Coordinates of C-alpha atoms and ligand atoms in Angstrom, one line a residue:
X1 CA 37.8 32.5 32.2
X2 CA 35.2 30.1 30.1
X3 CA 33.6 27.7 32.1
X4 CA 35.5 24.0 31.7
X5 CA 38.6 25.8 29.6
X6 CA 42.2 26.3 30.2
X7 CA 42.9 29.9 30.4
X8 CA 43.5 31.6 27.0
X9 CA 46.1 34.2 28.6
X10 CA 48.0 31.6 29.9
X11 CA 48.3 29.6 26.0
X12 CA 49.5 33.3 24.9
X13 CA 52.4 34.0 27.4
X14 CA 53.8 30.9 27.4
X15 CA 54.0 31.0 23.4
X16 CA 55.5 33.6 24.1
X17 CA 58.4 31.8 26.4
X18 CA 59.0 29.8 23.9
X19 CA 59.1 32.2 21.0
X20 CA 61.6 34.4 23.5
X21 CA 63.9 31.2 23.7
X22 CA 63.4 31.1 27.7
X23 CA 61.5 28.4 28.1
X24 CA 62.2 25.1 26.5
X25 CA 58.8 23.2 28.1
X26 CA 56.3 26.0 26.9
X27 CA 56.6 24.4 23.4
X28 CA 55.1 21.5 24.4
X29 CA 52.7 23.1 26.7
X30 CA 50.6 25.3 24.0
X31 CA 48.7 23.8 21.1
X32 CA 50.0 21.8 18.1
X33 CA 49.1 24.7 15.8
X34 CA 50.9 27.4 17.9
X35 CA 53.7 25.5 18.7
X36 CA 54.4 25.3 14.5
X37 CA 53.2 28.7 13.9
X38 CA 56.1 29.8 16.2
X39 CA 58.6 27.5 14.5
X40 CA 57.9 28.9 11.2
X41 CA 58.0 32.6 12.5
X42 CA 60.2 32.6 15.2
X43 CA 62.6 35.4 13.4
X44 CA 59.3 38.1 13.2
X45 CA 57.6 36.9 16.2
X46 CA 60.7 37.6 18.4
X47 CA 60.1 41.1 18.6
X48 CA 57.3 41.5 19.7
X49 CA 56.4 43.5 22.7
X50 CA 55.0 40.4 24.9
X51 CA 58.2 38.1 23.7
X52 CA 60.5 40.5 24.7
X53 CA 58.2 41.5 27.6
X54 CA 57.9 37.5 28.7
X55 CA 61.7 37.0 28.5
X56 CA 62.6 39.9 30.5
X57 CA 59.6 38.8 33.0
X58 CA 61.1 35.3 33.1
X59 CA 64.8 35.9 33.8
X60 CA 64.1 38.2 36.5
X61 CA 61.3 36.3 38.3
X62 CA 63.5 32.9 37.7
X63 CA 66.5 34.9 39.6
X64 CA 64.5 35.8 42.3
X65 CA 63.8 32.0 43.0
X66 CA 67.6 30.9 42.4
X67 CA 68.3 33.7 44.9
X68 CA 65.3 32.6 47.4
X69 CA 66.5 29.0 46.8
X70 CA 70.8 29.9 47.5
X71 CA 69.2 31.6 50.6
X72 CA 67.9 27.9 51.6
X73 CA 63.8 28.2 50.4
X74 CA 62.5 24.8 49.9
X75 CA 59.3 25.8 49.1
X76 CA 57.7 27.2 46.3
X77 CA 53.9 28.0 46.1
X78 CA 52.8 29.6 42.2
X79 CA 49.8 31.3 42.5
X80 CA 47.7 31.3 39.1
X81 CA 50.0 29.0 37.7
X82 CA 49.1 28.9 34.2
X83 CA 51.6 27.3 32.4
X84 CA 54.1 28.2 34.4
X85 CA 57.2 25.1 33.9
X86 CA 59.2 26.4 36.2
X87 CA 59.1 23.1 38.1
X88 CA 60.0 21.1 35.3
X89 CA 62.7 23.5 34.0
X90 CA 64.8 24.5 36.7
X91 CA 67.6 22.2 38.2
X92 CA 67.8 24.4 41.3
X93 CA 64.3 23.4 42.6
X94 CA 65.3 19.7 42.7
X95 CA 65.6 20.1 46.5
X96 CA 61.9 21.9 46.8
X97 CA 58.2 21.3 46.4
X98 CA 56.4 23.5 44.4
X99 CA 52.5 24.3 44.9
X100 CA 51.0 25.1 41.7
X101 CA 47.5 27.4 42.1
X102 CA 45.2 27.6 39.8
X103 CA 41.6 27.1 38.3
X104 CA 41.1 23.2 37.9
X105 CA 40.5 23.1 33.8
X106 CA 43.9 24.7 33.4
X107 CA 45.4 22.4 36.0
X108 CA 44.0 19.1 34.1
X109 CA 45.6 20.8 31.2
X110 CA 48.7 21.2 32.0
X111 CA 48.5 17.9 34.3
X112 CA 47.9 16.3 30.3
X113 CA 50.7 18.0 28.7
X114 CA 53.0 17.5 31.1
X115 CA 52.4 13.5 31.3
X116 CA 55.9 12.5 30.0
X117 CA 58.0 15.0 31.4
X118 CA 59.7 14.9 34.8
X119 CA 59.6 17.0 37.0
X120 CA 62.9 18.9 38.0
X121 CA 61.2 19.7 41.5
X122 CA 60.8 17.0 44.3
X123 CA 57.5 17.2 44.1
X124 CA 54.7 19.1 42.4
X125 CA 51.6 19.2 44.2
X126 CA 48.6 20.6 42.4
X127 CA 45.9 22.8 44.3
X128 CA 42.9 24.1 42.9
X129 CA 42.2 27.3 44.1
X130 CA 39.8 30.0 42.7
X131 CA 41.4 33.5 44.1
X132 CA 37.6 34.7 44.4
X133 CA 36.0 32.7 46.2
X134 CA 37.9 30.0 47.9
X135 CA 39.9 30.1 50.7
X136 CA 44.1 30.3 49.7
X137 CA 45.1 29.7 52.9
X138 CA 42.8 26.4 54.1
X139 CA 43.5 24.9 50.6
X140 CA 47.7 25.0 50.8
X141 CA 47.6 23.8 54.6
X142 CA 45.5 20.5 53.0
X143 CA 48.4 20.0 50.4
X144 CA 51.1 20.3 53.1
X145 CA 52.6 23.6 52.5
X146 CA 54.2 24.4 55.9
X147 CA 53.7 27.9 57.0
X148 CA 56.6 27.8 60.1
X149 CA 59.1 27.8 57.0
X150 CA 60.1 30.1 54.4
X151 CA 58.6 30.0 50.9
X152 CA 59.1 31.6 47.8
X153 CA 55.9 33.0 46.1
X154 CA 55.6 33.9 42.7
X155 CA 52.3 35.7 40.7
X156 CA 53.3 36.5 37.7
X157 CA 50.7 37.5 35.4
X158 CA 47.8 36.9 37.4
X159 CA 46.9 40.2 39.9
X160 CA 45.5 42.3 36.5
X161 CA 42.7 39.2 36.1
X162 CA 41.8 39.7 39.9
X163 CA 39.0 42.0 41.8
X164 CA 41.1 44.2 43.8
X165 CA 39.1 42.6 46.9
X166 CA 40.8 39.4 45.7
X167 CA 43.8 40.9 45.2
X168 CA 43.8 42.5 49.1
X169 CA 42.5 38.9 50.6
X170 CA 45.3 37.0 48.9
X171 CA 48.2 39.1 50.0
X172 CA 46.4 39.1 53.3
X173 CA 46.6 35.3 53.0
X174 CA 50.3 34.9 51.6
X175 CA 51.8 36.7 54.5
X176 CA 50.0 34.9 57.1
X177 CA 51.2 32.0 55.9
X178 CA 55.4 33.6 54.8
X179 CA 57.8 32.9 57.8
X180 CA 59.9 36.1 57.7
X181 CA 62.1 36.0 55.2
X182 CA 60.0 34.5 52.4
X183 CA 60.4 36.2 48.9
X184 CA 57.1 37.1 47.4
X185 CA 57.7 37.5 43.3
X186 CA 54.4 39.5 41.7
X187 CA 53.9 41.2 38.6
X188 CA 51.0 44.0 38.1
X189 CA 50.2 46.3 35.3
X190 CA 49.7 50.1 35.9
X191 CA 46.6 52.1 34.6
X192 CA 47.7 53.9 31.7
X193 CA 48.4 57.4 31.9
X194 CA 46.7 57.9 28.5
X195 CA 43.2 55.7 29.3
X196 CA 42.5 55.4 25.7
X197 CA 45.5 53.5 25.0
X198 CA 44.1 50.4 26.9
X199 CA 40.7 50.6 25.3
X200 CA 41.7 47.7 23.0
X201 CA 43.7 45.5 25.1
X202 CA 40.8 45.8 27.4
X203 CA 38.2 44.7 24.5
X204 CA 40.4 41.4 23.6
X205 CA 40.9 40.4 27.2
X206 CA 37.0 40.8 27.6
X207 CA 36.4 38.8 24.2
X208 CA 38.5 35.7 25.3
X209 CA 36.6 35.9 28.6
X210 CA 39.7 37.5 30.9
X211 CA 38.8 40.6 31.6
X212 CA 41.6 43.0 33.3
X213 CA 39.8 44.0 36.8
X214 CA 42.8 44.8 38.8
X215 CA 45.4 47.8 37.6
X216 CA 47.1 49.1 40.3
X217 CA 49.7 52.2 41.0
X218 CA 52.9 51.9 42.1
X219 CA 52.0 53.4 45.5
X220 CA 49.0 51.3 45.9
X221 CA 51.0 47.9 45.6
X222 CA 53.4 49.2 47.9
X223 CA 51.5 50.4 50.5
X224 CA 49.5 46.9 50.0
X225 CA 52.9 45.0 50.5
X226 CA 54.3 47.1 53.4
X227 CA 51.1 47.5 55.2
X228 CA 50.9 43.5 54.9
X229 CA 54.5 42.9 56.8
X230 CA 56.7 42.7 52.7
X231 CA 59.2 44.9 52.1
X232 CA 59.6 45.7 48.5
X233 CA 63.6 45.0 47.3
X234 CA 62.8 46.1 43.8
X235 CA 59.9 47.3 41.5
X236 CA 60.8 47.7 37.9
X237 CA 59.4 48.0 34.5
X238 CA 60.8 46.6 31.5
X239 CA 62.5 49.4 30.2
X240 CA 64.1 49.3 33.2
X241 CA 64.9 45.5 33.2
X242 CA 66.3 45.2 29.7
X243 CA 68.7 48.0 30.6
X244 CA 69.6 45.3 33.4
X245 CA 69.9 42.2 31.9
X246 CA 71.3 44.0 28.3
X247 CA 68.7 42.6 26.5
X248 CA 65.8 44.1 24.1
X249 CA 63.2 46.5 25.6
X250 CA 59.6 45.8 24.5
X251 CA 58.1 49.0 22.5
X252 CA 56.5 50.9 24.5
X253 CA 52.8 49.7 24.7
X254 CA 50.0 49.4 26.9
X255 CA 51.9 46.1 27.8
X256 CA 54.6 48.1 29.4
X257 CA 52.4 49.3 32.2
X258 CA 53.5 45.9 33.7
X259 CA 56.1 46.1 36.2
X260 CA 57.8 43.4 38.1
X261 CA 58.5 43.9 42.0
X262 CA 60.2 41.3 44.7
X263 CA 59.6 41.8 48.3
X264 CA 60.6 40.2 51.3
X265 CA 58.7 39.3 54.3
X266 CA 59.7 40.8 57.5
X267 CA 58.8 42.0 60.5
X268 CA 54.7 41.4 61.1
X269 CA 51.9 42.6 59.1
X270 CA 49.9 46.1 60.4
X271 CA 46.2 45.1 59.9
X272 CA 44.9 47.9 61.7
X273 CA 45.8 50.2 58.6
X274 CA 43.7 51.3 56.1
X275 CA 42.8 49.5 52.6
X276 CA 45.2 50.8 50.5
X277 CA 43.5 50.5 47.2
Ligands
SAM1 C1 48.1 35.4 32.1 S1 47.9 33.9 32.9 C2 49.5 33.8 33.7 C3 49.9 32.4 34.0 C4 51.3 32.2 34.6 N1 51.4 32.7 35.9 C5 52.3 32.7 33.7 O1 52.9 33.8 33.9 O2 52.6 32.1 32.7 C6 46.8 34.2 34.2 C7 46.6 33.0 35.1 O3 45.8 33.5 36.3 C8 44.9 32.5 36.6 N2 43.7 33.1 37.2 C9 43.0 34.2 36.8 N3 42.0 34.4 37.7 C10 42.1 33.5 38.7 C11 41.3 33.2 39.8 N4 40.3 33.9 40.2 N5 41.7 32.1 40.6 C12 42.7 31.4 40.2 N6 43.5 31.6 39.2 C13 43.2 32.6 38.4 C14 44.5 31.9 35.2 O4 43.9 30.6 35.3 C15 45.8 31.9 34.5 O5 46.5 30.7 34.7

């Protein structure tokens, strides 16, 4: 991330929300210029891979929080928010308050943006939080998030940005504080089998200052999850979740290493095992 900026990944993937047509808000969220530039090429824009990657990513993480929230979650905490609108886009969260987590500058961006929209939420309650250094846990129980009670989690995007020991502190963190039954809703990106085909995504990432630290394998995240109390409910890639939802798949690109699991928490975490990455 640059020092004092809003994060660059996070402009791109919710341009491409609105490009993909699931996410009314993210036009207003992302710059002037990119907001017109996607009006006046929404019809070539729309396939490609990260719009058809971001609508399948959206549907499915948005049903995991209809389902969390039919189950009777009234709390949702986003971890590496981004530009994330759920809270200002879904009717079904007007009975929960959402934590959004992030770096501050893209917090004070958003918080700009968003000045003249309601929130669809209760409440939104901001919380700066640098997965690195600062502590997760300390900074949620200060904005009221109540552990006793069941919350629904979502990281989308944000684990490939993260050291793996960031990545192993946070889940570590997010169970301690997920009465059983909370839904945890992550994405993570694969290393590719080919390792030249990242090469380039990997050089852009570094150039806008977000470099990806933190691939993972399937058995990896699982064994992360499980040995950390979650039980994974599903784990699929896109290919997988266009088949689904009968809806485009993305080509298949470096992108496509991203998958997109649920799990639930249950039964308590087993910290005497091993670290799993
Ligand atoms: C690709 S964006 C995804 C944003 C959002 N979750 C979405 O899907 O639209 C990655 C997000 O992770 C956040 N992030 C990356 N590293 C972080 C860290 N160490 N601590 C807190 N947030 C971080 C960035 O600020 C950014 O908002």
């Amino acid at each position: 991330m640059r020092e004092g900026r809003p994060s660059a990944t996070a402009t791109y993937v919710a341009w491409a929300r609105s490009i993909a047509g699931v996410d009314p808000i993210a036009e207003r969220l992302v710059p002037a210029r990119m907001a017109r530039f996607a009006r006046a090429g929404s019809r070539s824009l729309a396939r490609f891979p990260l719009v058809d990657m971001m609508r399948l990513r959206t549907i499915a993480i948005d049903d995991a929080v209809k389902d969390a929230v039919r189950d009777g979650t009234t709390q949702v905490v986003v971890l590496g928010a981004g530009l994330c609108a759920r809270a200002w886009r879904l009717p079904e969260l007007s009975g929960s308050i959402v934590y959004e987590v992030d770096h501050p500058a893209t917090q004070q961006y958003k918080r700009r943006r968003l000045e003249r929209i309601t929130a669809k939420a209760q409440d939104v309650r901001f919380v700066a939080v640098d997965f690195e250094k600062d502590d997760l846990s300390i900074e949620l129980e200060k904005a009221g998030h109540d552990a006793s009670t069941r919350t629904t989690w979502i990281w989308e995007g944000v684990t490939p940005y993260l050291t793996p020991q960031a990545i192993l502190s946070t889940v570590a963190k997010i169970r301690a504080r997920s009465a059983n039954g909370s839904v945890l809703a992550l994405t993570y990106f694969t290393p590719a089998r080919n390792r030249y085909r990242l090469v380039g995504v990997r050089l852009a990432l570094r150039m806008i200052g977000e470099p990806f630290r933190g691939l993972m394998s399937v058995e990896s995240m699982h064994r992360l999850l499980e040995t950390n109390g979650f039980d994974v409910k599903d784990d699929a890639a896109y290919a997988e979740l266009a088949k689904r939802l009968a809806l485009p798949a993305p080509r298949p690109t470096v992108a496509t290493g991203e998958r997109v699991l649920v799990a639930k928490a249950a039964g308590p975490p087993n910290v005497a095992d091993v670290n799993p990455i």
